[in-house]
PDB file of C-alpha atoms and ligand atoms in Angstrom:
ATOM      1  CA  MET A   1     118.242  69.674  92.755  1.00 93.00           C
ATOM      2  CA  PHE A   2     116.557  72.844  91.555  1.00 96.00           C
ATOM      3  CA  ASN A   3     114.467  74.785  94.062  1.00 98.00           C
ATOM      4  CA  LEU A   4     112.246  77.654  93.063  1.00 98.00           C
ATOM      5  CA  ILE A   5     110.040  80.101  94.930  1.00 98.00           C
ATOM      6  CA  LEU A   6     107.051  81.483  93.087  1.00 98.00           C
ATOM      7  CA  PHE A   7     106.462  84.773  94.828  1.00 98.00           C
ATOM      8  CA  GLY A   8     103.743  87.405  94.641  1.00 98.00           C
ATOM      9  CA  PRO A   9     100.659  88.851  96.337  1.00 98.00           C
ATOM     10  CA  PRO A  10      97.339  86.997  96.644  1.00 97.00           C
ATOM     11  CA  GLY A  11      95.785  86.740  93.183  1.00 97.00           C
ATOM     12  CA  SER A  12      99.046  87.100  91.277  1.00 98.00           C
ATOM     13  CA  GLY A  13      98.641  83.633  89.732  1.00 97.00           C
ATOM     14  CA  LYS A  14     101.041  81.580  91.870  1.00 97.00           C
ATOM     15  CA  GLY A  15      98.731  78.560  92.144  1.00 96.00           C
ATOM     16  CA  THR A  16      97.857  78.458  88.442  1.00 97.00           C
ATOM     17  CA  GLN A  17     101.429  78.935  87.275  1.00 98.00           C
ATOM     18  CA  SER A  18     102.715  76.384  89.821  1.00 98.00           C
ATOM     19  CA  GLN A  19     100.572  73.754  88.106  1.00 98.00           C
ATOM     20  CA  ASN A  20     102.026  74.738  84.721  1.00 98.00           C
ATOM     21  CA  ILE A  21     105.553  74.530  86.137  1.00 98.00           C
ATOM     22  CA  VAL A  22     104.888  71.136  87.737  1.00 98.00           C
ATOM     23  CA  ASN A  23     103.552  69.769  84.440  1.00 98.00           C
ATOM     24  CA  THR A  24     106.539  71.028  82.455  1.00 98.00           C
ATOM     25  CA  TYR A  25     109.480  70.564  84.824  1.00 97.00           C
ATOM     26  CA  LYS A  26     108.177  67.855  87.199  1.00 97.00           C
ATOM     27  CA  LEU A  27     109.132  69.701  90.349  1.00 97.00           C
ATOM     28  CA  ALA A  28     107.432  68.776  93.625  1.00 97.00           C
ATOM     29  CA  HIS A  29     104.846  71.422  94.487  1.00 97.00           C
ATOM     30  CA  ILE A  30     104.547  72.687  98.055  1.00 97.00           C
ATOM     31  CA  SER A  31     101.729  75.180  98.660  1.00 98.00           C
ATOM     32  CA  THR A  32     101.292  76.152 102.296  1.00 98.00           C
ATOM     33  CA  GLY A  33      97.809  77.490 101.497  1.00 97.00           C
ATOM     34  CA  ASP A  34      96.754  74.066 100.102  1.00 97.00           C
ATOM     35  CA  LEU A  35      98.362  72.238 103.039  1.00 97.00           C
ATOM     36  CA  LEU A  36      96.575  74.492 105.524  1.00 97.00           C
ATOM     37  CA  ARG A  37      93.203  74.163 103.746  1.00 97.00           C
ATOM     38  CA  ASP A  38      93.636  70.379 103.886  1.00 96.00           C
ATOM     39  CA  GLU A  39      94.237  70.566 107.652  1.00 97.00           C
ATOM     40  CA  VAL A  40      91.158  72.813 108.005  1.00 97.00           C
ATOM     41  CA  SER A  41      88.930  70.440 106.043  1.00 97.00           C
ATOM     42  CA  ARG A  42      90.116  67.446 108.106  1.00 98.00           C
ATOM     43  CA  GLN A  43      89.501  69.507 111.265  1.00 98.00           C
ATOM     44  CA  THR A  44      92.867  68.592 112.750  1.00 97.00           C
ATOM     45  CA  ALA A  45      94.103  70.551 115.786  1.00 96.00           C
ATOM     46  CA  LEU A  46      96.447  72.457 113.478  1.00 96.00           C
ATOM     47  CA  GLY A  47      93.590  73.174 111.070  1.00 97.00           C
ATOM     48  CA  VAL A  48      91.224  74.424 113.767  1.00 97.00           C
ATOM     49  CA  GLU A  49      93.939  76.808 115.025  1.00 97.00           C
ATOM     50  CA  ALA A  50      95.007  77.932 111.509  1.00 97.00           C
ATOM     51  CA  ARG A  51      91.452  78.676 110.435  1.00 97.00           C
ATOM     52  CA  LYS A  52      91.151  81.483 112.981  1.00 97.00           C
ATOM     53  CA  TYR A  53      93.899  83.355 111.146  1.00 98.00           C
ATOM     54  CA  MET A  54      92.943  82.374 107.588  1.00 98.00           C
ATOM     55  CA  ASP A  55      89.329  83.537 107.961  1.00 97.00           C
ATOM     56  CA  GLN A  56      90.595  86.957 109.016  1.00 97.00           C
ATOM     57  CA  GLY A  57      93.097  87.259 106.175  1.00 97.00           C
ATOM     58  CA  LEU A  58      95.998  87.078 108.636  1.00 98.00           C
ATOM     59  CA  LEU A  59      99.135  84.984 108.353  1.00 98.00           C
ATOM     60  CA  VAL A  60      99.243  81.752 110.348  1.00 98.00           C
ATOM     61  CA  PRO A  61     102.098  81.850 112.928  1.00 98.00           C
ATOM     62  CA  ASP A  62     105.550  81.087 111.526  1.00 98.00           C
ATOM     63  CA  GLU A  63     106.269  78.047 113.714  1.00 96.00           C
ATOM     64  CA  VAL A  64     103.126  76.260 112.493  1.00 96.00           C
ATOM     65  CA  VAL A  65     103.953  76.824 108.835  1.00 97.00           C
ATOM     66  CA  ILE A  66     107.673  76.075 109.148  1.00 96.00           C
ATOM     67  CA  GLY A  67     106.979  72.744 110.892  1.00 93.00           C
ATOM     68  CA  MET A  68     104.561  71.780 108.139  1.00 94.00           C
ATOM     69  CA  ILE A  69     107.064  72.594 105.373  1.00 94.00           C
ATOM     70  CA  SER A  70     109.861  70.720 107.088  1.00 92.00           C
ATOM     71  CA  SER A  71     107.928  67.454 107.242  1.00 90.00           C
ATOM     72  CA  LYS A  72     106.674  67.901 103.665  1.00 94.00           C
ATOM     73  CA  ILE A  73     110.240  68.249 102.339  1.00 93.00           C
ATOM     74  CA  ASP A  74     111.240  65.125 104.281  1.00 91.00           C
ATOM     75  CA  ASP A  75     108.299  63.233 102.713  1.00 93.00           C
ATOM     76  CA  MET A  76     109.771  63.625  99.214  1.00 92.00           C
ATOM     77  CA  PRO A  77     113.447  62.605  99.239  1.00 88.00           C
ATOM     78  CA  GLU A  78     113.385  61.678  95.509  1.00 91.00           C
ATOM     79  CA  ALA A  79     112.138  65.072  94.257  1.00 93.00           C
ATOM     80  CA  ARG A  80     113.932  66.666  91.303  1.00 94.00           C
ATOM     81  CA  GLY A  81     113.473  69.919  93.131  1.00 96.00           C
ATOM     82  CA  PHE A  82     110.740  71.885  94.851  1.00 97.00           C
ATOM     83  CA  ILE A  83     108.496  74.729  93.868  1.00 98.00           C
ATOM     84  CA  PHE A  84     107.399  76.722  96.896  1.00 98.00           C
ATOM     85  CA  ASP A  85     104.082  78.494  96.401  1.00 98.00           C
ATOM     86  CA  GLY A  86     102.839  80.931  99.048  1.00 98.00           C
ATOM     87  CA  PHE A  87     105.907  80.255 101.197  1.00 98.00           C
ATOM     88  CA  PRO A  88     108.018  81.895 102.576  1.00 98.00           C
ATOM     89  CA  ARG A  89     105.720  84.743 103.551  1.00 98.00           C
ATOM     90  CA  THR A  90     107.834  86.381 106.273  1.00 98.00           C
ATOM     91  CA  LYS A  91     111.536  87.060 106.694  1.00 97.00           C
ATOM     92  CA  GLU A  92     111.598  84.469 109.510  1.00 98.00           C
ATOM     93  CA  GLN A  93     110.108  81.844 107.191  1.00 98.00           C
ATOM     94  CA  ALA A  94     112.692  82.699 104.515  1.00 98.00           C
ATOM     95  CA  GLU A  95     115.550  82.286 106.975  1.00 98.00           C
ATOM     96  CA  ALA A  96     114.093  78.993 108.243  1.00 97.00           C
ATOM     97  CA  LEU A  97     113.735  77.700 104.664  1.00 97.00           C
ATOM     98  CA  ASP A  98     117.329  78.629 103.842  1.00 97.00           C
ATOM     99  CA  LYS A  99     118.468  76.627 106.889  1.00 97.00           C
ATOM    100  CA  LEU A 100     116.274  73.620 106.099  1.00 95.00           C
ATOM    101  CA  LEU A 101     117.643  73.444 102.564  1.00 95.00           C
ATOM    102  CA  GLU A 102     121.208  73.973 103.713  1.00 95.00           C
ATOM    103  CA  PHE A 103     120.760  70.989 105.998  1.00 92.00           C
ATOM    104  CA  LYS A 104     119.873  68.990 102.874  1.00 90.00           C
ATOM    105  CA  GLU A 105     122.911  70.420 101.073  1.00 92.00           C
ATOM    106  CA  THR A 106     120.765  72.354  98.623  1.00 95.00           C
ATOM    107  CA  SER A 107     119.384  75.898  98.330  1.00 97.00           C
ATOM    108  CA  ILE A 108     116.923  78.202  96.579  1.00 98.00           C
ATOM    109  CA  GLU A 109     118.199  78.889  93.069  1.00 98.00           C
ATOM    110  CA  LEU A 110     115.603  81.290  91.789  1.00 98.00           C
ATOM    111  CA  VAL A 111     112.752  83.450  93.077  1.00 98.00           C
ATOM    112  CA  LEU A 112     110.249  84.524  90.441  1.00 98.00           C
ATOM    113  CA  SER A 113     108.121  87.447  91.575  1.00 98.00           C
ATOM    114  CA  LEU A 114     104.811  87.911  89.747  1.00 98.00           C
ATOM    115  CA  GLU A 115     104.046  91.629  89.629  1.00 98.00           C
ATOM    116  CA  VAL A 116     100.385  92.547  89.242  1.00 98.00           C
ATOM    117  CA  PRO A 117      98.689  95.925  89.929  1.00 97.00           C
ATOM    118  CA  GLU A 118      96.482  95.959  92.997  1.00 96.00           C
ATOM    119  CA  GLU A 119      93.188  96.664  91.238  1.00 96.00           C
ATOM    120  CA  GLU A 120      93.759  93.655  88.982  1.00 96.00           C
ATOM    121  CA  LEU A 121      94.473  91.462  92.062  1.00 97.00           C
ATOM    122  CA  VAL A 122      91.189  92.453  93.691  1.00 96.00           C
ATOM    123  CA  LYS A 123      89.288  91.870  90.445  1.00 96.00           C
ATOM    124  CA  ARG A 124      90.788  88.386  90.027  1.00 96.00           C
ATOM    125  CA  LEU A 125      90.208  87.350  93.647  1.00 96.00           C
ATOM    126  CA  LEU A 126      86.592  88.541  93.661  1.00 96.00           C
ATOM    127  CA  GLY A 127      86.065  86.612  90.424  1.00 95.00           C
ATOM    128  CA  ARG A 128      87.617  83.492  91.947  1.00 93.00           C
ATOM    129  CA  GLY A 129      85.443  83.930  95.060  1.00 94.00           C
ATOM    130  CA  GLN A 130      82.332  83.286  92.990  1.00 93.00           C
ATOM    131  CA  THR A 131      83.460  79.725  92.186  1.00 93.00           C
ATOM    132  CA  SER A 132      86.291  78.722  94.548  1.00 88.00           C
ATOM    133  CA  GLY A 133      84.226  78.192  97.662  1.00 87.00           C
ATOM    134  CA  ARG A 134      87.135  79.754  99.562  1.00 89.00           C
ATOM    135  CA  SER A 135      85.848  81.593 102.605  1.00 90.00           C
ATOM    136  CA  ASP A 136      88.736  84.103 102.362  1.00 95.00           C
ATOM    137  CA  ASP A 137      87.867  85.303  98.833  1.00 93.00           C
ATOM    138  CA  THR A 138      85.428  87.977 100.050  1.00 95.00           C
ATOM    139  CA  GLU A 139      86.051  91.695  99.555  1.00 94.00           C
ATOM    140  CA  GLU A 140      86.706  92.347 103.252  1.00 96.00           C
ATOM    141  CA  VAL A 141      89.175  89.467 103.701  1.00 96.00           C
ATOM    142  CA  ILE A 142      90.892  90.136 100.344  1.00 97.00           C
ATOM    143  CA  THR A 143      91.681  93.679 101.485  1.00 96.00           C
ATOM    144  CA  LYS A 144      93.201  92.304 104.702  1.00 97.00           C
ATOM    145  CA  ARG A 145      95.250  89.670 102.848  1.00 97.00           C
ATOM    146  CA  ILE A 146      96.746  92.306 100.555  1.00 97.00           C
ATOM    147  CA  LYS A 147      97.483  94.516 103.564  1.00 97.00           C
ATOM    148  CA  GLU A 148      99.209  91.590 105.308  1.00 98.00           C
ATOM    149  CA  TYR A 149     101.248  91.003 102.135  1.00 98.00           C
ATOM    150  CA  HIS A 150     102.546  94.583 102.197  1.00 97.00           C
ATOM    151  CA  ALA A 151     103.194  94.523 105.958  1.00 98.00           C
ATOM    152  CA  LYS A 152     104.988  91.168 106.246  1.00 98.00           C
ATOM    153  CA  THR A 153     105.567  89.399 102.940  1.00 98.00           C
ATOM    154  CA  SER A 154     106.892  91.950 100.454  1.00 97.00           C
ATOM    155  CA  VAL A 155     110.186  92.131 102.458  1.00 97.00           C
ATOM    156  CA  VAL A 156     110.874  88.510 101.504  1.00 98.00           C
ATOM    157  CA  ALA A 157     111.668  89.767  97.976  1.00 98.00           C
ATOM    158  CA  ASN A 158     114.466  91.947  99.400  1.00 97.00           C
ATOM    159  CA  HIS A 159     115.893  88.964 101.281  1.00 97.00           C
ATOM    160  CA  TYR A 160     116.460  87.045  98.027  1.00 98.00           C
ATOM    161  CA  ASP A 161     117.266  90.139  95.972  1.00 98.00           C
ATOM    162  CA  ALA A 162     120.274  90.669  98.248  1.00 97.00           C
ATOM    163  CA  PHE A 163     121.568  87.253  97.079  1.00 96.00           C
ATOM    164  CA  GLY A 164     120.906  88.097  93.403  1.00 98.00           C
ATOM    165  CA  LYS A 165     118.202  85.407  93.193  1.00 98.00           C
ATOM    166  CA  LEU A 166     115.129  87.551  92.533  1.00 98.00           C
ATOM    167  CA  VAL A 167     113.636  88.051  89.073  1.00 98.00           C
ATOM    168  CA  ARG A 168     110.565  90.282  88.712  1.00 98.00           C
ATOM    169  CA  LEU A 169     108.096  89.292  85.987  1.00 98.00           C
ATOM    170  CA  LYS A 170     105.079  91.065  84.578  1.00 98.00           C
ATOM    171  CA  GLY A 171     102.179  88.972  85.855  1.00 98.00           C
ATOM    172  CA  ASP A 172      99.167  90.893  84.560  1.00 97.00           C
ATOM    173  CA  GLY A 173      99.028  89.334  81.102  1.00 95.00           C
ATOM    174  CA  ASP A 174      97.072  86.166  80.325  1.00 96.00           C
ATOM    175  CA  ILE A 175      98.083  82.768  81.753  1.00 97.00           C
ATOM    176  CA  ALA A 176     100.013  81.652  78.652  1.00 98.00           C
ATOM    177  CA  ALA A 177     101.909  84.937  78.297  1.00 98.00           C
ATOM    178  CA  THR A 178     102.988  84.865  81.943  1.00 98.00           C
ATOM    179  CA  PHE A 179     103.974  81.196  81.712  1.00 98.00           C
ATOM    180  CA  LYS A 180     106.198  82.010  78.723  1.00 98.00           C
ATOM    181  CA  LEU A 181     108.043  84.602  80.805  1.00 98.00           C
ATOM    182  CA  ILE A 182     108.420  82.023  83.587  1.00 98.00           C
ATOM    183  CA  THR A 183     109.827  79.297  81.314  1.00 98.00           C
ATOM    184  CA  GLN A 184     112.351  81.743  79.828  1.00 98.00           C
ATOM    185  CA  GLU A 185     113.809  82.161  83.320  1.00 98.00           C
ATOM    186  CA  ILE A 186     113.620  78.526  84.486  1.00 98.00           C
ATOM    187  CA  ASP A 187     115.141  77.261  81.203  1.00 98.00           C
ATOM    188  CA  LYS A 188     118.366  79.036  82.164  1.00 97.00           C
ATOM    189  CA  TYR A 189     118.725  76.475  84.981  1.00 96.00           C
ATOM    190  CA  LEU A 190     116.660  73.418  84.137  1.00 96.00           C
ATOM    191  CA  GLN A 191     115.293  71.688  81.041  1.00 95.00           C
ATOM    192  CA  PRO A 192     111.679  70.441  80.845  1.00 94.00           C
ATOM    193  CA  ALA A 193     111.349  66.836  82.021  1.00 90.00           C
TER     194      ALA A 193
HETATM  195  P1  AMP B   1      97.066  81.164  99.968  1.00 73.18           P
HETATM  196  O1  AMP B   1      96.303  79.987  99.483  1.00 73.18           O
HETATM  197  O2  AMP B   1      98.536  81.047  99.705  1.00 73.18           O
HETATM  198  O3  AMP B   1      96.489  82.457  99.484  1.00 73.18           O
HETATM  199  O4  AMP B   1      96.916  81.176 101.558  1.00 73.18           O
HETATM  200  C1  AMP B   1      95.642  81.301 102.199  1.00 73.18           C
HETATM  201  C2  AMP B   1      95.831  81.653 103.660  1.00 73.18           C
HETATM  202  O5  AMP B   1      96.576  80.620 104.315  1.00 73.18           O
HETATM  203  C3  AMP B   1      96.629  82.928 103.924  1.00 73.18           C
HETATM  204  O6  AMP B   1      95.810  84.082 103.882  1.00 73.18           O
HETATM  205  C4  AMP B   1      97.177  82.649 105.326  1.00 73.18           C
HETATM  206  O7  AMP B   1      96.185  82.835 106.315  1.00 73.18           O
HETATM  207  C5  AMP B   1      97.491  81.181 105.255  1.00 73.18           C
HETATM  208  N1  AMP B   1      98.870  80.920 104.753  1.00 73.18           N
HETATM  209  C6  AMP B   1      99.243  80.315 103.591  1.00 73.18           C
HETATM  210  N2  AMP B   1     100.570  80.244 103.478  1.00 73.18           N
HETATM  211  C7  AMP B   1     101.074  80.823 104.601  1.00 73.18           C
HETATM  212  C8  AMP B   1     102.397  81.096 105.067  1.00 73.18           C
HETATM  213  N3  AMP B   1     103.480  80.737 104.348  1.00 73.18           N
HETATM  214  N4  AMP B   1     102.533  81.724 106.252  1.00 73.18           N
HETATM  215  C9  AMP B   1     101.456  82.085 106.996  1.00 73.18           C
HETATM  216  N5  AMP B   1     100.198  81.884 106.599  1.00 73.18           N
HETATM  217  C10 AMP B   1      99.983  81.252 105.417  1.00 73.18           C
END
């Protein structure tokens, strides 16, 4: 099994590049943002609660997200490996993920961090807001999401860096250029399927 975290701030291209990775390497994609938006649109109890945080650009509480991830991993016992997109976003989530994978006798192999300057992030997210229909792609909420990233999420990089698993990639080029950098790293572990 090969398990990868695609890491980076909002707007760094995690969702787009996850799709490219899934198409090339056939990993199972787990995006907590997508899972939460699905809960919101179905108006489940979890979704109604999560929305309060998402609309303010704040992180949803760890226990909610960790529970969701755990059942998603269990749903896909045949996966070649997982790509985690937008998770883990706190040190507590990272520690919980390490434990969940250890329980399945596997681990995170590689963490690819997409590095993009802040002004480019804001530009991309505002652009996306015009078409995405996402209620959190407004200037006010974008600013809060980036702030939350610096306050709680950026430390997750240090967690994996300490294990020698973190690779920082330049993420401000075009989609194809960034994907090439990504494949150069993944190819060291796994061949396209
Ligand atoms: P994303 O689609 O990854 O940008 O996530 C959109 C929103 O969903 C975030 O601003 C958070 O409110 C929430 N969210 C997504 N993933 C997580 C996570 N791992 N932990 C906490 N909140 C999350």
